[in-house]
mmCIF file of C-alpha atoms in Angstrom:
data_model
loop_
_atom_site.group_PDB
_atom_site.id
_atom_site.type_symbol
_atom_site.label_atom_id
_atom_site.label_comp_id
_atom_site.label_asym_id
_atom_site.label_seq_id
_atom_site.Cartn_x
_atom_site.Cartn_y
_atom_site.Cartn_z
ATOM 1 C CA UNK A 1 10.881 77.575 40.753
ATOM 2 C CA UNK A 2 13.833 79.933 40.596
ATOM 3 C CA UNK A 3 17.209 78.760 41.833
ATOM 4 C CA UNK A 4 17.834 81.100 44.785
ATOM 5 C CA UNK A 5 19.547 80.847 48.132
ATOM 6 C CA UNK A 6 16.161 80.470 49.832
ATOM 7 C CA UNK A 7 15.146 77.543 47.602
ATOM 8 C CA UNK A 8 18.463 75.784 48.177
ATOM 9 C CA UNK A 9 18.139 76.297 51.909
ATOM 10 C CA UNK A 10 14.580 74.882 51.773
ATOM 11 C CA UNK A 11 15.735 71.809 49.833
ATOM 12 C CA UNK A 12 18.519 71.122 52.313
ATOM 13 C CA UNK A 13 16.072 71.522 55.183
ATOM 14 C CA UNK A 14 13.573 69.047 53.626
ATOM 15 C CA UNK A 15 16.318 66.491 53.011
ATOM 16 C CA UNK A 16 17.482 66.828 56.613
ATOM 17 C CA UNK A 17 13.912 66.343 57.894
ATOM 18 C CA UNK A 18 13.448 63.275 55.666
ATOM 19 C CA UNK A 19 16.628 61.658 56.989
ATOM 20 C CA UNK A 20 15.591 62.490 60.553
ATOM 21 C CA UNK A 21 12.175 60.838 60.037
ATOM 22 C CA UNK A 22 13.758 57.757 58.433
ATOM 23 C CA UNK A 23 16.179 57.456 61.390
ATOM 24 C CA UNK A 24 13.391 57.782 63.926
ATOM 25 C CA UNK A 25 11.208 55.260 62.021
ATOM 26 C CA UNK A 26 13.983 52.671 61.814
ATOM 27 C CA UNK A 27 14.904 52.998 65.503
ATOM 28 C CA UNK A 28 11.269 52.921 66.600
ATOM 29 C CA UNK A 29 10.408 49.624 64.842
ATOM 30 C CA UNK A 30 6.771 48.659 65.265
ATOM 31 C CA UNK A 31 6.339 51.504 67.851
ATOM 32 C CA UNK A 32 7.593 54.099 65.452
ATOM 33 C CA UNK A 33 6.003 57.558 66.015
ATOM 34 C CA UNK A 34 5.384 57.875 62.247
ATOM 35 C CA UNK A 35 3.531 54.544 61.952
ATOM 36 C CA UNK A 36 0.145 56.222 62.327
ATOM 37 C CA UNK A 37 0.950 58.665 59.568
ATOM 38 C CA UNK A 38 2.088 55.779 57.325
ATOM 39 C CA UNK A 39 -1.153 53.877 57.921
ATOM 40 C CA UNK A 40 -3.200 56.988 57.193
ATOM 41 C CA UNK A 41 -1.284 57.488 53.948
ATOM 42 C CA UNK A 42 -1.850 53.850 53.012
ATOM 43 C CA UNK A 43 -5.578 54.221 53.669
ATOM 44 C CA UNK A 44 -5.719 57.297 51.458
ATOM 45 C CA UNK A 45 -3.453 56.193 48.577
ATOM 46 C CA UNK A 46 -4.097 52.418 48.670
ATOM 47 C CA UNK A 47 -7.258 52.463 46.517
ATOM 48 C CA UNK A 48 -5.509 54.724 44.047
ATOM 49 C CA UNK A 49 -2.603 52.291 43.763
ATOM 50 C CA UNK A 50 -4.973 49.319 43.308
ATOM 51 C CA UNK A 51 -6.853 51.164 40.568
ATOM 52 C CA UNK A 52 -3.665 52.043 38.774
ATOM 53 C CA UNK A 53 -2.417 48.448 39.109
ATOM 54 C CA UNK A 54 -5.728 47.068 37.815
ATOM 55 C CA UNK A 55 -5.497 49.344 34.822
ATOM 56 C CA UNK A 56 -1.849 48.674 34.115
ATOM 57 C CA UNK A 57 -1.691 44.882 34.784
ATOM 58 C CA UNK A 58 -3.832 43.785 31.783
ATOM 59 C CA UNK A 59 -1.625 45.827 29.496
ATOM 60 C CA UNK A 60 1.462 44.227 31.009
ATOM 61 C CA UNK A 61 -0.112 40.806 30.808
ATOM 62 C CA UNK A 62 -1.103 41.380 27.208
ATOM 63 C CA UNK A 63 2.414 42.468 26.350
ATOM 64 C CA UNK A 64 3.800 39.345 28.051
ATOM 65 C CA UNK A 65 1.246 37.148 26.330
ATOM 66 C CA UNK A 66 2.129 38.565 22.943
ATOM 67 C CA UNK A 67 5.786 38.025 23.668
ATOM 68 C CA UNK A 68 5.159 34.464 24.903
ATOM 69 C CA UNK A 69 2.795 33.679 22.025
ATOM 70 C CA UNK A 70 5.456 34.688 19.572
ATOM 71 C CA UNK A 71 7.870 32.306 21.254
ATOM 72 C CA UNK A 72 5.230 29.543 21.285
ATOM 73 C CA UNK A 73 4.401 30.198 17.650
ATOM 74 C CA UNK A 74 8.049 29.882 16.710
ATOM 75 C CA UNK A 75 8.315 26.648 18.692
ATOM 76 C CA UNK A 76 5.149 25.245 17.135
ATOM 77 C CA UNK A 77 6.441 26.135 13.698
ATOM 78 C CA UNK A 78 9.699 24.327 14.461
ATOM 79 C CA UNK A 79 7.811 21.269 15.706
ATOM 80 C CA UNK A 80 5.544 21.277 12.654
ATOM 81 C CA UNK A 81 8.558 21.384 10.366
ATOM 82 C CA UNK A 82 10.203 18.570 12.300
ATOM 83 C CA UNK A 83 7.015 16.471 12.141
ATOM 84 C CA UNK A 84 6.636 17.120 8.434
ATOM 85 C CA UNK A 85 10.235 16.108 7.839
ATOM 86 C CA UNK A 86 9.761 12.981 9.940
ATOM 87 C CA UNK A 87 6.591 12.017 8.092
ATOM 88 C CA UNK A 88 8.292 12.613 4.792
ATOM 89 C CA UNK A 89 11.210 10.473 5.861
ATOM 90 C CA UNK A 90 8.966 7.699 7.146
ATOM 91 C CA UNK A 91 6.886 7.823 3.997
ATOM 92 C CA UNK A 92 9.981 7.748 1.872
ATOM 93 C CA UNK A 93 11.379 4.821 3.851
ATOM 94 C CA UNK A 94 8.131 2.877 3.489
ATOM 95 C CA UNK A 95 8.036 3.569 -0.234
ATOM 96 C CA UNK A 96 11.676 2.612 -0.589
ATOM 97 C CA UNK A 97 11.030 -0.650 1.226
ATOM 98 C CA UNK A 98 8.118 -1.370 -1.088
ATOM 99 C CA UNK A 99 10.169 -0.589 -4.167
ATOM 100 C CA UNK A 100 13.064 -2.722 -2.966
ATOM 101 C CA UNK A 101 10.650 -5.618 -2.475
ATOM 102 C CA UNK A 102 9.176 -5.107 -5.954
ATOM 103 C CA UNK A 103 12.623 -4.983 -7.501
ATOM 104 C CA UNK A 104 13.706 -8.094 -5.627
ATOM 105 C CA UNK A 105 10.623 -10.044 -6.757
ATOM 106 C CA UNK A 106 11.157 -8.945 -10.353
ATOM 107 C CA UNK A 107 14.811 -9.941 -10.326
ATOM 108 C CA UNK A 108 13.851 -13.390 -9.013
ATOM 109 C CA UNK A 109 11.355 -13.769 -11.850
ATOM 110 C CA UNK A 110 14.009 -12.733 -14.359
ATOM 111 C CA UNK A 111 16.536 -15.150 -12.876
ATOM 112 C CA UNK A 112 14.091 -18.079 -12.995
ATOM 113 C CA UNK A 113 13.241 -17.361 -16.622
ATOM 114 C CA UNK A 114 16.772 -16.354 -17.660
ATOM 115 C CA UNK A 115 15.471 -13.025 -18.955
ATOM 116 C CA UNK A 116 17.793 -10.099 -19.445
ATOM 117 C CA UNK A 117 15.815 -7.125 -18.128
ATOM 118 C CA UNK A 118 16.278 -3.410 -17.657
ATOM 119 C CA UNK A 119 14.434 -1.992 -14.655
ATOM 120 C CA UNK A 120 12.254 1.077 -15.042
ATOM 121 C CA UNK A 121 9.908 3.248 -13.019
ATOM 122 C CA UNK A 122 6.346 4.058 -14.039
ATOM 123 C CA UNK A 123 6.172 7.847 -14.201
ATOM 124 C CA UNK A 124 2.764 8.462 -15.826
ATOM 125 C CA UNK A 125 -0.495 6.774 -16.695
ATOM 126 C CA UNK A 126 -2.103 6.763 -20.091
ATOM 127 C CA UNK A 127 -4.514 9.701 -19.963
ATOM 128 C CA UNK A 128 -2.296 11.645 -22.366
ATOM 129 C CA UNK A 129 -2.398 8.808 -24.907
ATOM 130 C CA UNK A 130 -6.208 8.530 -24.988
ATOM 131 C CA UNK A 131 -8.538 6.031 -23.377
ATOM 132 C CA UNK A 132 -6.290 2.983 -23.731
ATOM 133 C CA UNK A 133 -4.646 1.297 -20.755
ATOM 134 C CA UNK A 134 -1.051 2.502 -21.003
ATOM 135 C CA UNK A 135 1.734 3.730 -18.763
ATOM 136 C CA UNK A 136 4.914 5.692 -19.391
ATOM 137 C CA UNK A 137 8.252 4.438 -18.083
ATOM 138 C CA UNK A 138 11.449 6.419 -17.532
ATOM 139 C CA UNK A 139 13.736 4.592 -19.976
ATOM 140 C CA UNK A 140 13.867 4.832 -23.769
ATOM 141 C CA UNK A 141 15.954 4.291 -26.864
ATOM 142 C CA UNK A 142 19.076 5.620 -25.166
ATOM 143 C CA UNK A 143 18.748 2.714 -22.719
ATOM 144 C CA UNK A 144 18.390 0.121 -25.485
ATOM 145 C CA UNK A 145 14.581 -0.047 -25.421
ATOM 146 C CA UNK A 146 12.822 -0.854 -28.689
ATOM 147 C CA UNK A 147 9.240 -1.264 -29.797
ATOM 148 C CA UNK A 148 7.513 -4.610 -29.117
ATOM 149 C CA UNK A 149 9.538 -5.666 -26.105
ATOM 150 C CA UNK A 150 7.926 -7.658 -23.285
ATOM 151 C CA UNK A 151 7.324 -5.836 -20.004
ATOM 152 C CA UNK A 152 6.921 -7.672 -16.700
ATOM 153 C CA UNK A 153 7.163 -7.118 -12.949
ATOM 154 C CA UNK A 154 7.507 -9.268 -9.864
ATOM 155 C CA UNK A 155 3.985 -10.648 -10.318
ATOM 156 C CA UNK A 156 3.888 -11.479 -14.017
ATOM 157 C CA UNK A 157 3.121 -10.070 -17.456
ATOM 158 C CA UNK A 158 2.545 -6.295 -17.556
ATOM 159 C CA UNK A 159 2.379 -5.548 -21.290
ATOM 160 C CA UNK A 160 4.500 -4.647 -24.299
ATOM 161 C CA UNK A 161 6.337 -1.528 -25.457
ATOM 162 C CA UNK A 162 4.465 0.369 -28.179
ATOM 163 C CA UNK A 163 6.175 3.764 -28.470
ATOM 164 C CA UNK A 164 9.781 4.643 -27.703
ATOM 165 C CA UNK A 165 11.340 8.060 -27.175
ATOM 166 C CA UNK A 166 14.921 8.947 -26.282
ATOM 167 C CA UNK A 167 14.326 8.831 -22.515
ATOM 168 C CA UNK A 168 10.806 7.391 -22.082
ATOM 169 C CA UNK A 169 8.621 4.662 -23.532
ATOM 170 C CA UNK A 170 4.926 3.837 -23.608
ATOM 171 C CA UNK A 171 3.725 0.407 -22.485
ATOM 172 C CA UNK A 172 0.382 -1.049 -23.582
ATOM 173 C CA UNK A 173 -0.946 -2.952 -20.580
ATOM 174 C CA UNK A 174 -2.171 -6.527 -20.826
ATOM 175 C CA UNK A 175 -5.699 -5.574 -19.749
ATOM 176 C CA UNK A 176 -6.195 -3.188 -22.678
ATOM 177 C CA UNK A 177 -8.894 -4.358 -25.141
ATOM 178 C CA UNK A 178 -6.372 -4.000 -27.996
ATOM 179 C CA UNK A 179 -3.880 -6.269 -26.238
ATOM 180 C CA UNK A 180 -3.588 -9.948 -27.311
ATOM 181 C CA UNK A 181 -0.997 -12.504 -26.245
ATOM 182 C CA UNK A 182 -0.565 -16.205 -26.935
ATOM 183 C CA UNK A 183 -0.909 -18.378 -23.820
ATOM 184 C CA UNK A 184 -0.170 -21.930 -22.726
ATOM 185 C CA UNK A 185 -1.842 -23.857 -19.912
ATOM 186 C CA UNK A 186 0.478 -25.072 -17.183
ATOM 187 C CA UNK A 187 -0.964 -28.540 -16.719
ATOM 188 C CA UNK A 188 -2.198 -29.519 -20.158
ATOM 189 C CA UNK A 189 -0.151 -27.280 -22.518
ATOM 190 C CA UNK A 190 -3.389 -26.182 -24.185
ATOM 191 C CA UNK A 191 -2.821 -23.103 -26.344
ATOM 192 C CA UNK A 192 -4.976 -19.999 -26.576
ATOM 193 C CA UNK A 193 -5.092 -16.249 -26.989
ATOM 194 C CA UNK A 194 -5.695 -13.849 -24.109
ATOM 195 C CA UNK A 195 -7.353 -10.478 -24.666
ATOM 196 C CA UNK A 196 -7.653 -7.618 -22.180
ATOM 197 C CA UNK A 197 -11.011 -6.473 -20.826
ATOM 198 C CA UNK A 198 -10.127 -3.426 -18.779
ATOM 199 C CA UNK A 199 -10.770 -3.963 -15.087
ATOM 200 C CA UNK A 200 -12.375 -7.365 -15.726
ATOM 201 C CA UNK A 201 -10.535 -10.710 -16.011
ATOM 202 C CA UNK A 202 -8.694 -11.499 -19.235
ATOM 203 C CA UNK A 203 -10.706 -13.379 -21.829
ATOM 204 C CA UNK A 204 -8.824 -16.416 -23.143
ATOM 205 C CA UNK A 205 -9.954 -18.381 -26.198
ATOM 206 C CA UNK A 206 -8.539 -21.892 -26.173
ATOM 207 C CA UNK A 207 -7.916 -23.468 -29.561
ATOM 208 C CA UNK A 208 -9.234 -26.828 -28.345
ATOM 209 C CA UNK A 209 -12.969 -26.677 -27.695
ATOM 210 C CA UNK A 210 -12.799 -29.914 -25.684
ATOM 211 C CA UNK A 211 -9.891 -28.877 -23.502
ATOM 212 C CA UNK A 212 -10.158 -29.900 -19.862
ATOM 213 C CA UNK A 213 -9.856 -26.727 -17.822
ATOM 214 C CA UNK A 214 -10.443 -26.216 -14.112
ATOM 215 C CA UNK A 215 -10.730 -23.196 -11.896
ATOM 216 C CA UNK A 216 -7.292 -22.376 -10.526
ATOM 217 C CA UNK A 217 -5.347 -23.578 -13.588
ATOM 218 C CA UNK A 218 -2.513 -21.221 -14.502
ATOM 219 C CA UNK A 219 -1.288 -19.767 -17.792
ATOM 220 C CA UNK A 220 2.024 -18.450 -19.113
ATOM 221 C CA UNK A 221 2.968 -16.698 -22.333
ATOM 222 C CA UNK A 222 3.521 -19.021 -25.279
ATOM 223 C CA UNK A 223 6.056 -16.744 -26.893
ATOM 224 C CA UNK A 224 6.269 -15.104 -30.301
ATOM 225 C CA UNK A 225 8.411 -15.704 -33.337
ATOM 226 C CA UNK A 226 11.894 -14.325 -32.656
ATOM 227 C CA UNK A 227 10.620 -13.528 -29.127
ATOM 228 C CA UNK A 228 8.915 -10.356 -30.399
ATOM 229 C CA UNK A 229 6.740 -8.994 -28.898
ATOM 230 C CA UNK A 230 6.529 -11.722 -26.247
ATOM 231 C CA UNK A 231 9.082 -14.011 -24.695
ATOM 232 C CA UNK A 232 7.875 -17.433 -23.464
ATOM 233 C CA UNK A 233 7.156 -18.515 -19.909
ATOM 234 C CA UNK A 234 6.035 -15.210 -18.350
ATOM 235 C CA UNK A 235 3.193 -15.834 -15.836
ATOM 236 C CA UNK A 236 -0.115 -14.457 -17.122
ATOM 237 C CA UNK A 237 -2.768 -15.364 -14.572
ATOM 238 C CA UNK A 238 -5.100 -17.904 -13.010
ATOM 239 C CA UNK A 239 -8.405 -19.282 -14.309
ATOM 240 C CA UNK A 240 -11.419 -17.957 -12.402
ATOM 241 C CA UNK A 241 -14.265 -19.073 -14.668
ATOM 242 C CA UNK A 242 -14.800 -21.603 -17.449
ATOM 243 C CA UNK A 243 -17.595 -21.300 -19.994
ATOM 244 C CA UNK A 244 -19.303 -24.523 -21.136
ATOM 245 C CA UNK A 245 -17.861 -25.774 -24.406
ATOM 246 C CA UNK A 246 -21.236 -26.297 -26.136
ATOM 247 C CA UNK A 247 -19.609 -28.255 -28.943
ATOM 248 C CA UNK A 248 -17.760 -25.195 -30.335
ATOM 249 C CA UNK A 249 -14.382 -25.516 -31.967
ATOM 250 C CA UNK A 250 -12.887 -23.172 -29.339
ATOM 251 C CA UNK A 251 -13.500 -22.684 -25.638
ATOM 252 C CA UNK A 252 -13.606 -19.470 -23.632
ATOM 253 C CA UNK A 253 -12.179 -19.110 -20.138
ATOM 254 C CA UNK A 254 -11.575 -16.086 -17.912
ATOM 255 C CA UNK A 255 -8.275 -15.445 -16.209
ATOM 256 C CA UNK A 256 -7.405 -13.129 -13.319
ATOM 257 C CA UNK A 257 -4.028 -11.568 -14.209
ATOM 258 C CA UNK A 258 -1.205 -11.762 -11.710
ATOM 259 C CA UNK A 259 -0.115 -8.149 -12.260
ATOM 260 C CA UNK A 260 -2.071 -5.365 -10.562
ATOM 261 C CA UNK A 261 -2.386 -2.794 -13.348
ATOM 262 C CA UNK A 262 -3.729 -0.053 -11.083
ATOM 263 C CA UNK A 263 -0.681 -0.034 -8.782
ATOM 264 C CA UNK A 264 2.341 -0.402 -11.043
ATOM 265 C CA UNK A 265 5.593 1.144 -9.863
ATOM 266 C CA UNK A 266 8.720 -0.853 -10.717
ATOM 267 C CA UNK A 267 8.692 -2.834 -13.983
ATOM 268 C CA UNK A 268 11.274 -4.514 -16.171
ATOM 269 C CA UNK A 269 11.675 -4.522 -19.938
ATOM 270 C CA UNK A 270 13.026 -7.783 -21.341
ATOM 271 C CA UNK A 271 15.962 -6.706 -23.508
ATOM 272 C CA UNK A 272 17.353 -10.230 -23.888
ATOM 273 C CA UNK A 273 15.195 -13.323 -24.420
ATOM 274 C CA UNK A 274 16.017 -16.646 -22.724
ATOM 275 C CA UNK A 275 18.014 -19.198 -24.703
ATOM 276 C CA UNK A 276 15.432 -21.890 -24.009
ATOM 277 C CA UNK A 277 11.752 -21.815 -23.095
ATOM 278 C CA UNK A 278 11.561 -21.681 -19.278
ATOM 279 C CA UNK A 279 8.201 -23.464 -19.474
ATOM 280 C CA UNK A 280 6.539 -23.232 -16.048
ATOM 281 C CA UNK A 281 9.596 -22.451 -13.919
ATOM 282 C CA UNK A 282 8.679 -18.777 -13.537
ATOM 283 C CA UNK A 283 5.237 -19.488 -12.072
ATOM 284 C CA UNK A 284 4.964 -18.900 -8.326
ATOM 285 C CA UNK A 285 4.881 -21.982 -6.094
ATOM 286 C CA UNK A 286 1.415 -23.369 -5.590
ATOM 287 C CA UNK A 287 0.039 -22.842 -2.095
ATOM 288 C CA UNK A 288 -0.004 -25.989 -0.018
ATOM 289 C CA UNK A 289 -3.503 -27.084 1.016
ATOM 290 C CA UNK A 290 -4.302 -26.726 4.671
ATOM 291 C CA UNK A 291 -4.630 -30.201 6.258
ATOM 292 C CA UNK A 292 -8.126 -31.034 7.435
ATOM 293 C CA UNK A 293 -8.226 -32.484 10.961
ATOM 294 C CA UNK A 294 -9.725 -35.998 11.142
ATOM 295 C CA UNK A 295 -11.843 -36.978 14.136
ATOM 296 C CA UNK A 296 -11.971 -40.715 14.960
ATOM 297 C CA UNK A 297 -14.797 -41.970 17.177
ATOM 298 C CA UNK A 298 -14.130 -45.224 19.087
ATOM 299 C CA UNK A 299 -17.148 -47.168 20.399
ATOM 300 C CA UNK A 300 -16.477 -49.241 23.515
ATOM 301 C CA UNK A 301 -18.778 -52.365 23.793
ATOM 302 C CA UNK A 302 -20.953 -52.809 26.882
ATOM 303 C CA UNK A 303 -19.618 -55.232 29.558
ATOM 304 C CA UNK A 304 -22.865 -57.307 29.399
ATOM 305 C CA UNK A 305 -22.384 -57.952 25.709
ATOM 306 C CA UNK A 306 -25.041 -57.639 22.990
ATOM 307 C CA UNK A 307 -28.093 -59.851 23.128
ATOM 308 C CA UNK A 308 -27.762 -60.968 26.755
ATOM 309 C CA UNK A 309 -30.744 -60.955 29.061
ATOM 310 C CA UNK A 310 -29.635 -59.242 32.215
ATOM 311 C CA UNK A 311 -32.996 -59.731 33.958
ATOM 312 C CA UNK A 312 -33.458 -63.516 33.908
ATOM 313 C CA UNK A 313 -29.960 -64.740 33.408
ATOM 314 C CA UNK A 314 -30.987 -67.432 30.854
ATOM 315 C CA UNK A 315 -29.459 -67.565 27.433
ATOM 316 C CA UNK A 316 -32.801 -68.370 25.818
ATOM 317 C CA UNK A 317 -36.341 -67.349 26.585
ATOM 318 C CA UNK A 318 -38.556 -69.896 28.402
ATOM 319 C CA UNK A 319 -40.273 -72.404 26.106
ATOM 320 C CA UNK A 320 -38.161 -71.556 23.077
ATOM 321 C CA UNK A 321 -36.759 -74.262 20.865
ATOM 322 C CA UNK A 322 -32.973 -74.022 20.686
ATOM 323 C CA UNK A 323 -32.853 -75.595 17.255
ATOM 324 C CA UNK A 324 -31.667 -79.066 18.179
ATOM 325 C CA UNK A 325 -35.035 -80.713 18.775
ATOM 326 C CA UNK A 326 -34.947 -80.732 22.565
ATOM 327 C CA UNK A 327 -37.054 -78.488 24.728
ATOM 328 C CA UNK A 328 -37.010 -78.781 28.479
ATOM 329 C CA UNK A 329 -39.939 -76.506 28.815
ATOM 330 C CA UNK A 330 -38.028 -73.883 30.762
ATOM 331 C CA UNK A 331 -35.725 -72.573 28.060
ATOM 332 C CA UNK A 332 -32.656 -74.600 28.979
ATOM 333 C CA UNK A 333 -30.969 -76.534 26.242
ATOM 334 C CA UNK A 334 -30.102 -80.123 27.243
ATOM 335 C CA UNK A 335 -27.982 -80.744 24.176
ATOM 336 C CA UNK A 336 -30.449 -83.091 22.477
ATOM 337 C CA UNK A 337 -31.599 -84.999 25.602
ATOM 338 C CA UNK A 338 -35.358 -85.205 26.209
ATOM 339 C CA UNK A 339 -36.574 -85.719 29.771
ATOM 340 C CA UNK A 340 -39.464 -87.792 28.453
ATOM 341 C CA UNK A 341 -39.275 -91.231 26.843
ATOM 342 C CA UNK A 342 -38.424 -91.204 23.165
ATOM 343 C CA UNK A 343 -40.983 -94.006 22.303
ATOM 344 C CA UNK A 344 -43.906 -92.163 23.865
#
């Protein structure tokens, strides 16, 4: 449309009419003269507006949902990170508590036996060294570790050092078939040699074929010459089975080791042997037996007394001799007096 005087005049006229209609509509209220026209326009354009809204709303909703989902995704990601950190912290705390307990138990064992130990952490199992039962610890020659040193933990004997590197060392576990250690019985001082059997109890051969051994008896290390490879007094295990002697010169028993070889974490290498044999002082206290309750039954005698005849009231049955030669014929004892004449 060209910008001419006529078009400008028409625009001004339309604006003036629009203002006039707005003024009339406002002043008329509900009785406005243009209300009918408004309703007619609503009837004509209402369906069009609804159709446009129906078409546009899903797009708007989708856009809002995408925006909100992004916010939710970010929040979920934050929560997942927080949960992961919390779980890691809780797991770490639980592991730290377990390791502190293990270290504390081991230090008590060392104090009881007067062992000088250097604590270490198990960092690998023995797959790299073959099929033997071994573990790798995180200390080596730089920490004063040498070959053939005794290794223990808070439960008892773990093994001995076999290979030493600058920062690590390999420990042969006590349940390895190539492992042998001299043992001593707690109660009888009987000597023997324990050999590993993998995941089965240790096999111990006692030197005395007639030794008296019972299930539950406990063993400690006997010790080696110059305390190498074993120091004395380290708890080994508890007897679980005893084979019959059969007249042999030696006797075989089976011992469940105190140490759990499948769950080793904190161990200690004995770098200084005790001055004297600690004997049995490193063994854990024996559990106290649970007292068995005793039930006492009290029998109350009958008021009539045993042997009394409650029906007749007589102490003896009728016609029975009371043992003193006098019978009254009705069961009453007359204390040796006969109602008849004695010379008849």
